[in-house]
Coordinates of C-alpha atoms in Angstrom, one line a residue:
M729 CA 8.7 -9.1 31.7
A730 CA 8.1 -6.5 29.4
E731 CA 5.1 -4.9 29.3
R732 CA 3.3 -4.1 26.4
S733 CA 0.1 -2.3 24.9
T734 CA -0.2 -2.4 21.3
A735 CA -3.3 -0.6 18.7
A736 CA -3.0 0.0 15.1
V737 CA -4.9 2.2 13.1
D738 CA -4.1 4.0 9.8
V739 CA -3.3 7.8 10.9
A740 CA -0.4 10.2 10.1
D741 CA 2.9 10.4 12.0
N742 CA 6.0 12.4 14.2
S743 CA 8.2 12.7 16.9
G744 CA 8.4 16.5 18.5
D745 CA 11.1 18.7 18.5
E746 CA 14.2 19.0 16.6
P747 CA 17.7 18.0 18.0
L748 CA 19.6 21.1 19.3
T749 CA 22.7 20.0 16.8
A750 CA 20.4 20.3 14.3
K751 CA 19.1 22.6 11.7
A752 CA 15.8 24.2 11.0
D753 CA 15.1 22.2 7.4
K754 CA 16.4 18.9 8.8
A755 CA 13.7 16.1 7.8
T756 CA 11.2 15.6 10.6
A757 CA 9.3 11.9 11.6
D758 CA 6.4 13.1 8.6
G759 CA 9.0 14.0 6.1
S760 CA 9.0 17.8 6.6
A761 CA 10.7 20.6 8.1
E762 CA 10.3 21.6 11.6
T763 CA 11.6 24.8 13.5
Q764 CA 13.2 25.1 16.5
E765 CA 10.9 26.5 19.0
T766 CA 12.8 29.7 20.8
A767 CA 11.5 28.7 24.1
E768 CA 13.8 25.9 24.3
Q769 CA 16.8 27.6 22.7
S770 CA 16.7 30.7 25.2
A771 CA 18.8 29.5 28.1
P772 CA 21.9 28.1 26.4
D773 CA 24.3 27.4 29.7
T774 CA 21.3 24.6 29.9
D775 CA 21.5 23.0 26.3
R776 CA 24.6 20.4 27.3
E777 CA 22.2 19.3 30.4
R778 CA 19.2 18.8 28.4
Q779 CA 21.2 17.1 26.0
S780 CA 22.1 15.0 28.5
G781 CA 19.0 14.4 29.7
G782 CA 19.7 16.9 33.0
P783 CA 21.1 15.9 36.8
G784 CA 21.2 11.8 37.5
I785 CA 19.6 10.8 34.1
A786 CA 21.6 9.4 31.7
T787 CA 20.2 9.2 28.0
P788 CA 20.9 5.8 26.7
D789 CA 23.6 5.1 24.3
L790 CA 21.6 3.5 21.4
H791 CA 23.0 4.4 17.4
S792 CA 21.4 3.3 14.3
G793 CA 21.0 -0.4 13.6
H794 CA 20.1 -0.8 17.0
K795 CA 16.8 -2.6 17.1
L796 CA 13.9 -2.6 20.1
A797 CA 12.0 -6.0 20.7
R798 CA 13.6 -7.4 17.6
R799 CA 11.2 -5.5 15.2
Y800 CA 12.1 -2.0 15.3
R801 CA 15.3 -1.3 13.7
L802 CA 16.6 2.9 14.7
E803 CA 17.9 4.4 11.4
E804 CA 18.1 8.1 11.9
C805 CA 18.0 10.2 15.3
V806 CA 15.7 13.5 14.1
T807 CA 15.4 14.9 18.7
R808 CA 17.5 14.6 21.7
L809 CA 16.2 16.8 24.2
D810 CA 15.5 16.1 28.4
G811 CA 16.3 12.8 28.8
F812 CA 14.7 11.3 25.3
S813 CA 15.4 10.9 22.2
S814 CA 12.7 10.7 19.3
W815 CA 14.6 8.2 16.1
R816 CA 13.1 7.1 12.6
A817 CA 12.7 3.6 12.7
V818 CA 11.6 0.4 10.4
D819 CA 9.4 -1.9 11.2
E820 CA 10.7 -5.3 10.0
K821 CA 8.0 -7.1 10.9
L822 CA 5.6 -5.0 8.9
R823 CA 8.4 -3.7 6.3
R824 CA 7.0 0.1 7.4
A825 CA 8.5 3.5 8.3
V826 CA 7.8 4.0 12.4
G827 CA 9.0 7.2 14.6
V828 CA 9.6 5.8 17.9
H829 CA 10.5 8.0 21.5
L830 CA 12.6 6.3 24.0
L831 CA 13.7 7.3 27.0
P832 CA 15.2 5.0 30.7
A833 CA 13.1 3.3 32.5
D834 CA 14.2 5.1 35.6
H835 CA 13.3 8.7 33.7
P836 CA 11.0 11.1 36.4
R837 CA 8.5 11.3 33.6
A838 CA 8.5 7.4 32.2
R839 CA 5.3 6.0 33.6
S840 CA 3.7 9.3 32.9
V841 CA 4.9 8.9 29.3
L842 CA 3.6 5.3 29.2
A843 CA 0.2 6.3 30.5
A844 CA -0.4 8.7 27.9
A845 CA 0.9 6.7 25.1
R846 CA -1.6 4.0 26.1
S847 CA -4.7 6.4 27.0
S848 CA -3.7 8.2 23.3
A849 CA -3.7 4.5 21.4
L850 CA -7.4 4.0 23.0
L851 CA -8.4 6.3 21.7
G852 CA -8.0 5.4 17.9
D853 CA -9.1 8.9 16.0
P854 CA -7.7 8.9 12.6
R855 CA -7.3 12.2 13.1
F856 CA -4.2 12.0 15.5
V857 CA -0.9 10.4 15.1
Q858 CA -1.4 7.2 16.5
V859 CA -0.2 5.4 19.0
L860 CA 1.1 1.3 17.4
D861 CA 3.1 0.4 20.7
A862 CA 3.9 1.5 24.3
V863 CA 6.2 -0.8 26.2
E864 CA 8.8 -1.1 29.0
E865 CA 12.2 -3.1 28.0
N866 CA 15.2 -3.6 29.3
D867 CA 15.6 -0.4 31.1
L868 CA 14.3 1.4 28.3
V869 CA 11.0 2.8 27.6
Y870 CA 9.5 3.6 24.1
V871 CA 6.6 4.8 22.3
V872 CA 6.5 4.3 18.7
H873 CA 3.7 5.7 16.4
E874 CA 2.9 5.7 12.7
W875 CA 5.1 7.5 9.9
L876 CA 3.7 9.2 6.9
P877 CA 6.1 10.5 4.5
D878 CA 3.3 12.4 2.7
A879 CA 2.2 14.6 5.1
T880 CA 3.7 18.5 5.2
E881 CA 3.6 20.3 9.3
L882 CA 1.7 23.2 9.1
T883 CA 5.4 25.1 10.3
A884 CA 5.9 24.5 6.3
L885 CA 3.2 25.3 4.5
L886 CA 3.2 28.9 6.7
A887 CA 6.5 29.3 5.6
V888 CA 5.1 30.2 2.1
G889 CA 2.8 32.5 3.1
P890 CA -0.6 32.9 4.6
M891 CA -3.4 30.7 4.1
E892 CA -6.4 32.0 1.7
A893 CA -9.7 31.6 3.8
H894 CA -11.1 27.9 2.7
D895 CA -7.7 26.4 3.7
A896 CA -7.7 28.7 6.8
Y897 CA -11.5 27.4 7.9
Q898 CA -10.9 23.6 6.9
L899 CA -7.9 24.1 8.8
V900 CA -9.8 25.5 12.2
S901 CA -12.7 23.2 11.6
Q902 CA -11.1 19.7 11.2
V903 CA -8.4 20.7 14.3
S904 CA -11.0 21.9 16.7
Q905 CA -13.5 19.2 15.8
A906 CA -10.9 16.7 16.5
M907 CA -9.8 18.0 19.7
A908 CA -13.3 18.7 20.8
A909 CA -13.5 14.6 20.6
A910 CA -10.1 14.4 21.9
H911 CA -11.4 16.1 25.2
R912 CA -14.8 14.0 25.5
E913 CA -12.4 11.4 26.7
G914 CA -10.4 13.2 29.3
L915 CA -7.3 13.6 26.7
A916 CA -5.2 17.0 26.4
H917 CA -2.7 18.2 23.9
L918 CA -1.1 21.2 25.9
R919 CA 1.5 21.7 22.8
L920 CA -0.2 22.5 20.0
T921 CA 1.8 24.1 17.5
P922 CA 2.2 24.9 14.2
G923 CA 4.7 21.8 13.9
A924 CA 2.3 19.3 15.7
V925 CA -0.3 20.1 13.4
L926 CA 0.5 17.9 10.0
R927 CA -1.7 18.6 6.3
T928 CA -2.0 15.0 4.3
S929 CA -1.9 15.1 0.3
S930 CA -5.8 15.0 0.5
G931 CA -6.2 17.7 2.4
Q932 CA -6.2 16.0 5.4
Y933 CA -5.3 17.7 8.7
R934 CA -3.7 15.2 11.2
I935 CA -2.5 16.1 14.7
R936 CA 0.3 14.4 16.3
G937 CA 2.0 14.4 19.5
L938 CA -1.3 14.0 21.7
A939 CA -0.9 13.6 25.2
V940 CA 2.5 12.0 24.4
N941 CA 4.3 15.4 23.7
A942 CA 3.2 16.8 26.5
A943 CA 3.9 14.1 29.0
L944 CA 7.4 13.6 27.2
R945 CA 8.2 17.3 28.6
G946 CA 6.9 17.4 31.7
I947 CA 3.6 19.6 30.8
R948 CA 0.8 20.2 32.7
A949 CA -2.4 22.7 32.7
E950 CA -4.9 24.1 35.4
R951 CA -7.3 24.3 32.5
P952 CA -6.5 21.6 29.5
Q953 CA -9.2 22.7 27.1
R954 CA -8.7 26.8 27.5
T955 CA -4.6 25.9 26.5
D956 CA -6.0 23.4 24.2
T957 CA -8.2 26.3 22.6
E958 CA -6.2 29.3 22.9
A959 CA -3.2 27.1 21.0
I960 CA -6.2 26.5 18.2
G961 CA -6.6 30.4 17.8
A962 CA -3.3 30.5 17.3
L963 CA -2.8 28.4 14.8
L964 CA -5.8 30.5 13.1
Y965 CA -4.1 33.8 13.4
A966 CA -0.6 32.4 11.9
A967 CA -2.8 31.0 9.2
L968 CA -4.7 34.2 8.3
T969 CA -1.7 36.8 9.0
Q970 CA 2.0 34.7 8.3
R971 CA 2.4 36.0 11.7
W972 CA 2.7 34.7 15.7
P973 CA -0.2 36.1 18.2
Y974 CA 2.5 37.0 20.5
E975 CA 5.6 39.3 21.1
A976 CA 7.8 36.9 20.4
D977 CA 8.8 35.4 17.2
A978 CA 8.4 32.0 17.0
Y979 CA 7.9 28.9 14.5
G980 CA 9.5 31.0 11.8
L981 CA 7.0 33.3 12.3
S982 CA 7.2 37.1 13.1
G983 CA 5.8 37.6 16.4
L984 CA 3.4 41.3 16.9
P985 CA 5.2 44.9 17.5
K986 CA 5.9 45.4 21.1
G987 CA 3.6 47.3 23.4
V988 CA 0.8 46.9 21.2
G989 CA -1.5 44.1 22.4
L990 CA -3.6 41.7 20.4
I991 CA -4.7 43.2 17.2
A992 CA -6.9 41.4 15.3
P993 CA -5.9 39.8 12.2
D994 CA -8.1 41.5 9.6
Q995 CA -6.2 44.9 10.9
V996 CA -3.0 43.2 10.4
R997 CA -3.1 42.0 6.6
A998 CA -5.6 43.0 4.6
G999 CA -8.3 40.8 2.8
V1000 CA -8.5 38.6 6.1
H1001 CA -12.0 37.1 5.9
R1002 CA -13.8 39.2 8.7
G1003 CA -15.4 36.0 10.2
L1004 CA -12.3 34.1 10.6
S1005 CA -10.7 37.4 12.1
E1006 CA -13.5 37.2 14.5
L1007 CA -13.2 33.5 15.2
A1008 CA -9.2 33.6 15.8
M1009 CA -9.8 36.8 18.1
R1010 CA -12.7 34.9 20.7
A1011 CA -10.6 31.4 20.7
L1012 CA -7.2 33.8 21.8
V1013 CA -6.8 35.0 25.6
N1014 CA -8.6 39.1 25.1
D1015 CA -12.2 38.2 26.4
G1016 CA -13.9 37.8 23.2
A1017 CA -12.5 41.5 22.1
T1018 CA -13.1 41.7 18.4
A1019 CA -12.4 44.7 16.1
S1020 CA -16.1 45.3 15.3
R1021 CA -18.3 43.7 17.8
Q1022 CA -18.3 41.8 21.7
E1023 CA -18.8 38.1 21.0
P1024 CA -18.3 35.4 24.2
P1025 CA -14.7 33.8 23.8
C1026 CA -14.3 29.9 23.2
T1027 CA -13.1 28.4 25.9
T1028 CA -13.2 25.0 25.0
P1029 CA -12.9 22.9 21.9
D1030 CA -16.6 22.4 22.0
E1031 CA -17.4 25.8 21.7
L1032 CA -15.2 26.8 19.0
A1033 CA -16.0 24.1 16.7
A1034 CA -20.1 24.8 17.4
A1035 CA -18.7 28.6 16.4
V1036 CA -16.9 27.5 13.5
A1037 CA -20.0 25.0 12.1
E1038 CA -22.6 28.7 13.0
M1039 CA -20.1 30.6 10.4
P1040 CA -21.6 30.6 6.0
R1041 CA -19.5 27.9 4.6
I1042 CA -16.6 29.4 3.0
R1043 CA -16.2 27.7 -0.5
P1044 CA -12.6 27.1 -2.1
P1045 CA -12.0 29.6 -4.6
E1046 CA -12.9 29.3 -8.5
P1047 CA -10.8 27.9 -10.5
T1048 CA -8.6 29.8 -13.3
F1049 CA -8.6 29.1 -16.9
T1050 CA -5.8 29.9 -18.7
A1051 CA -7.1 30.8 -22.6
P1052 CA -6.3 28.5 -24.8
P1053 CA -4.3 29.2 -28.0
E1054 CA -5.7 31.1 -31.1
Y1055 CA -6.9 28.7 -33.8
Q1056 CA -4.8 28.2 -36.7
R1057 CA -6.5 27.1 -39.7
T1058 CA -4.9 24.6 -42.0
T1059 CA -3.7 25.3 -45.8
Y1060 CA -7.3 23.0 -46.5
Q1061 CA -9.2 25.1 -44.2
Q1062 CA -7.4 28.4 -46.0
G1063 CA -8.6 27.1 -49.8
T1064 CA -4.7 26.8 -50.2
Y1065 CA -4.6 23.1 -50.2
G1066 CA -2.8 21.3 -53.2
R1067 CA -1.5 24.9 -54.6
T1068 CA 2.5 25.0 -55.1
Q1069 CA 3.5 27.9 -52.7
Q1070 CA 5.6 30.4 -54.0
G1071 CA 9.3 29.4 -54.0
L1072 CA 8.5 26.1 -52.5
G1073 CA 9.3 24.1 -56.3
P1074 CA 8.9 24.5 -60.1
P1075 CA 5.8 25.3 -61.0
T1076 CA 3.7 22.2 -61.7
A1077 CA 2.4 21.9 -65.6
P1078 CA -1.1 22.4 -65.9
V1079 CA -3.5 19.2 -65.8
A1080 CA -5.9 18.7 -69.1
V1081 CA -9.8 18.8 -68.3
P1082 CA -11.2 16.2 -69.5
P1083 CA -14.8 17.2 -71.9
P1084 CA -18.2 17.6 -70.7
P1085 CA -19.6 13.9 -70.4
L1086 CA -22.7 13.1 -72.0
Q1087 CA -23.3 15.7 -74.4
S1088 CA -24.2 13.6 -77.1
R1089 CA -27.6 12.9 -78.6
T1090 CA -27.6 9.9 -77.2
G1091 CA -26.5 11.2 -73.6
K1092 CA -29.5 13.8 -73.2
A1093 CA -31.7 10.8 -73.9
L1094 CA -30.2 8.8 -71.2
K1095 CA -30.5 12.2 -69.0
W1096 CA -34.2 12.6 -69.8
T1097 CA -35.2 9.2 -69.0
V1098 CA -33.2 9.1 -65.5
A1099 CA -34.8 12.1 -64.1
A1100 CA -38.2 11.1 -65.2
L1101 CA -37.6 7.8 -63.3
L1102 CA -36.9 10.3 -60.7
I1103 CA -39.6 11.7 -60.2
A1104 CA -41.9 9.1 -60.5
A1105 CA -40.2 7.7 -57.4
L1106 CA -40.5 10.8 -55.2
G1107 CA -44.4 11.5 -56.1
L1108 CA -45.1 7.2 -55.4
G1109 CA -42.8 7.9 -52.2
S1110 CA -44.6 11.0 -51.2
W1111 CA -47.9 9.0 -51.8
Q1112 CA -47.0 6.5 -49.1
V1113 CA -45.9 8.9 -46.4
A1114 CA -49.2 10.8 -46.6
D1115 CA -51.1 7.6 -46.3
R1116 CA -49.7 6.3 -43.5
L1117 CA -50.1 9.7 -41.7
L1118 CA -53.9 10.0 -42.3
D1119 CA -53.9 6.4 -41.0
Q1120 CA -52.2 7.3 -38.1
R1121 CA -54.4 10.4 -37.7
K1122 CA -57.6 8.4 -37.8
E1123 CA -56.4 6.0 -35.2
S1124 CA -55.4 8.9 -32.6
E1125 CA -59.1 10.3 -32.7
T1126 CA -60.6 6.9 -32.0
T1127 CA -58.1 5.9 -29.4
P1128 CA -59.0 7.9 -25.9
T1129 CA -55.6 9.9 -24.0
Q1130 CA -55.1 8.0 -20.3
T1131 CA -53.1 10.7 -18.0
T1132 CA -50.8 8.7 -15.1
T1133 CA -51.1 10.6 -11.6
G1134 CA -49.4 10.2 -8.8
D1135 CA -49.7 11.2 -4.9
D1136 CA -50.7 14.5 -5.7
D1137 CA -53.4 13.7 -8.6
K1138 CA -50.7 15.7 -10.9
A1139 CA -49.9 14.6 -14.2
I1140 CA -46.4 12.6 -13.6
K1141 CA -43.8 15.1 -15.7
P1142 CA -40.2 13.9 -17.0
V1143 CA -37.6 13.0 -14.9
K1144 CA -34.7 15.4 -15.0
A1145 CA -31.3 15.9 -13.1
L1146 CA -32.1 17.4 -9.2
K1147 CA -29.5 19.6 -8.5
I1148 CA -27.7 19.3 -5.1
A1149 CA -27.3 21.9 -2.7
E1150 CA -24.5 21.0 -0.7
A1151 CA -22.9 17.2 0.7
S1152 CA -21.6 16.4 4.1
E1153 CA -19.9 13.4 5.7
F1154 CA -21.9 11.2 8.0
M1155 CA -21.4 11.1 11.1
P1156 CA -23.7 9.3 13.2
G1157 CA -21.4 9.3 16.4
G1158 CA -20.0 12.9 15.5
Y1159 CA -16.7 11.5 14.3
G1160 CA -15.6 12.3 10.7
I1161 CA -13.3 10.5 8.8
K1162 CA -12.7 13.5 6.1
P1163 CA -15.8 15.4 6.0
G1164 CA -13.8 18.3 3.7
L1165 CA -13.8 16.4 1.1
A1166 CA -17.4 15.5 1.2
P1167 CA -18.4 18.7 -1.9
N1168 CA -16.4 16.1 -4.5
T1169 CA -19.2 14.0 -4.3
I1170 CA -21.5 16.6 -6.4
D1171 CA -18.5 18.9 -8.2
G1172 CA -19.4 16.8 -11.7
E1173 CA -15.6 16.1 -11.5
A1174 CA -14.6 11.9 -11.6
K1175 CA -11.2 12.5 -10.6
T1176 CA -12.3 13.6 -7.5
S1177 CA -13.6 11.4 -4.5
W1178 CA -14.9 10.9 -0.9
I1179 CA -12.3 8.6 -0.2
T1180 CA -12.0 7.0 4.1
D1181 CA -8.9 6.2 5.7
Q1182 CA -7.2 3.2 5.6
Y1183 CA -8.4 0.1 8.1
W1184 CA -6.9 -2.7 9.1
N1185 CA -8.4 -6.3 10.1
F1186 CA -11.6 -5.6 9.3
P1187 CA -13.8 -3.9 6.6
N1188 CA -16.1 -2.9 8.9
F1189 CA -14.2 0.8 9.0
G1190 CA -11.8 -1.3 11.2
N1191 CA -14.2 -2.6 14.0
L1192 CA -14.0 0.8 15.7
P1193 CA -16.9 1.4 18.0
K1194 CA -17.4 5.0 17.1
Y1195 CA -18.3 3.8 13.7
K1196 CA -20.4 1.1 14.2
E1197 CA -22.9 2.6 12.5
G1198 CA -20.8 2.9 8.9
S1199 CA -20.3 6.4 7.2
G1200 CA -21.2 8.1 4.1
I1201 CA -22.5 11.4 2.0
I1202 CA -25.2 13.2 2.7
V1203 CA -26.7 14.8 0.0
D1204 CA -29.3 18.4 0.7
L1205 CA -31.3 18.9 -2.0
G1206 CA -31.9 22.1 -0.7
S1207 CA -35.9 21.9 -0.6
V1208 CA -37.9 18.5 -0.5
Q1209 CA -38.3 16.8 -4.5
R1210 CA -39.0 13.8 -5.8
V1211 CA -36.4 11.2 -6.2
S1212 CA -37.1 8.4 -8.9
V1213 CA -33.7 8.0 -10.2
I1214 CA -30.3 7.4 -8.4
N1215 CA -27.0 7.2 -10.2
I1216 CA -23.9 7.3 -8.0
D1217 CA -20.2 6.2 -9.0
M1218 CA -18.4 4.2 -5.8
Y1219 CA -14.3 5.3 -5.7
R1220 CA -14.0 1.3 -5.7
S1221 CA -16.1 -1.7 -6.1
G1222 CA -16.8 -4.1 -3.3
Q1223 CA -18.3 -1.7 -1.2
K1224 CA -21.3 -2.8 0.9
A1225 CA -23.6 0.1 0.6
E1226 CA -27.4 1.5 0.9
V1227 CA -29.3 4.4 -0.1
L1228 CA -32.0 5.7 2.2
A1229 CA -34.2 9.0 2.6
A1230 CA -35.0 11.4 5.7
D1231 CA -38.5 11.7 5.8
K1232 CA -40.0 15.3 4.0
D1233 CA -40.3 17.2 7.0
A1234 CA -36.9 15.8 8.8
S1235 CA -34.6 19.2 9.5
N1236 CA -30.6 18.7 9.4
P1237 CA -30.9 14.6 9.9
T1238 CA -27.6 13.2 11.4
S1239 CA -28.6 9.9 13.0
L1240 CA -29.2 6.5 10.8
S1241 CA -33.0 6.6 12.3
D1242 CA -33.4 10.2 10.6
F1243 CA -33.7 8.3 7.3
S1244 CA -36.7 6.1 7.5
Q1245 CA -37.2 5.9 3.7
R1246 CA -35.1 2.9 2.2
L1247 CA -34.8 3.7 -1.7
T1248 CA -31.9 0.6 -2.4
K1249 CA -31.4 -2.7 -0.4
L1250 CA -28.0 -2.8 1.6
E1251 CA -26.0 -5.1 -0.6
T1252 CA -22.2 -5.2 -2.1
V1253 CA -22.0 -2.9 -5.1
G1254 CA -19.6 -2.1 -7.9
G1255 CA -18.1 0.4 -9.3
T1256 CA -22.1 2.4 -9.8
L1257 CA -24.8 1.9 -7.9
K1258 CA -28.4 2.5 -10.1
S1259 CA -31.8 2.1 -9.3
T1260 CA -34.4 3.4 -10.5
L1261 CA -37.3 3.4 -8.3
D1262 CA -41.0 1.8 -9.0
K1263 CA -42.2 4.9 -6.9
P1264 CA -41.0 8.2 -6.6
V1265 CA -39.9 9.7 -2.4
R1266 CA -40.5 12.9 -1.9
T1267 CA -37.7 14.5 0.4
R1268 CA -34.7 16.8 0.6
Y1269 CA -32.2 14.3 2.3
V1270 CA -30.3 11.7 1.0
L1271 CA -27.8 9.7 2.2
V1272 CA -26.0 6.9 0.4
H1273 CA -25.0 5.2 3.7
I1274 CA -21.4 2.6 3.7
T1275 CA -21.1 0.2 6.0
E1276 CA -18.4 -2.4 5.3
V1277 CA -15.0 -0.9 2.4
P1278 CA -13.4 -3.7 0.3
T1279 CA -9.4 -4.4 -0.1
D1280 CA -7.0 -1.3 -0.3
G1281 CA -3.7 -3.2 -1.5
S1282 CA -3.5 -6.3 0.5
S1283 CA -6.0 -8.9 2.3
S1284 CA -5.6 -7.0 5.7
R1285 CA -6.3 -3.1 4.2
F1286 CA -9.0 -1.5 3.8
R1287 CA -10.7 1.3 2.0
G1288 CA -13.3 3.1 0.5
G1289 CA -14.9 6.2 -1.0
I1290 CA -17.8 8.1 -3.1
T1291 CA -16.6 9.6 -6.9
E1292 CA -20.1 10.9 -7.8
I1293 CA -23.6 11.8 -6.5
Q1294 CA -26.6 12.0 -9.1
L1295 CA -30.3 12.1 -8.5
K1296 CA -33.2 12.7 -10.6
G1297 CA -37.0 13.2 -10.6

């Protein structure tokens, strides 16, 4: 009897290593290139043993076109190593690409791979490559995971050059938060390399191979949290310098000079952000030493995520605009319209000018009569206007002036747009969706949005327990303001949403209970959410709270988001 455990959540993909016979630029399971690891190629005399699965282990003899469970059709082998193989495959039932890890059921690591895959599937965090199936069937163990062709490996991104400070900040922030969430559930990665981190087209970083890649290779660690934290530090170091923070070259990056030791990133390359340089040194094994001061080391992903949160926010670079072409006046604006250009044709015969009209005695009399009538009409009109103005002035002098006051006995000021200092993602359970896209909701651009992941079967964020209180965007007005008008452009219509506000004395609210003032009722809204409050609300923090998202392409897939938030008061 086959054992089966299935979980389906929308996330990114991929397998693990490049096959020993493949070239470095061969496409991996997420559609990007993966460089062979130096450590795996350091012993040429073991290559044959690795490809055959080692002593006493036979690699399953499978080929393109083979079907697993009458559903998953193997297309291309992308890895064959240590007795297991990884394939690009097609899920014929759902008509989508997937990745598959295969190994014999009698492989010494088969049980640990199944356990790791099922534990990873139960996490259900969209920041990780999601396991879709973990099966033992017909003397085979296979793990099916999702596949995103638009995702790019960090290895390929670093091959182009070092990252800007904002991109490196987003990398370490998102990866450290994701790994902190995984460790809280008892899951470690232990193989967090540049090939295990993917960036999607929306700028979200995804991590593949959580627990599974280490189990496939039999990797263990006495201090798993420290191991993953050091790996994140190495990724940040590589992003800042385009160098690997060890002496050996790896992942297409040059290592540090031998005998020099660990050098701070801002000493390796000019222009590196000082705060990120110190953060990378705190995460690596160096007792927290930095170039300028002594800071305590970060030994867990939680500590590293907290250190990132304490840093001043690094904003993206200002976009560069090219100067428009010099303004060219037309021939009409230059006063040459209708003129004959030299050399463009024969000269035009002069046109006879008619004599001025009304030059006779009768014409002069007619002109004086029309002028007199116009003067009389203007005088009559001026008299009527002056008479009306005098009547209005008398009415205003006899009518008493009324002043409407608010709660603070101050005259109500005209409504004006409120400046929003910052926008952040609402994460009541500590699990974000796409926090890096939150600033898109206040940038004034209709082309940018905060967009959720795609969820299956349930509009309430896939019915995942971690999103039971929904999600949304929190805007910070910088100080307590009077809010009276709400104007929100939603990513698409059909979302169930409401607008809440925190108490005016609140500081950094994060839970739903912190937003005690209801500005709009919870209901399904269209493309915009607009409301004018009967009574202005004094607050600093406003939450656009979403509990359900609309369908996305089919009746079983759901996605939502927010495009722009405007408040007036």
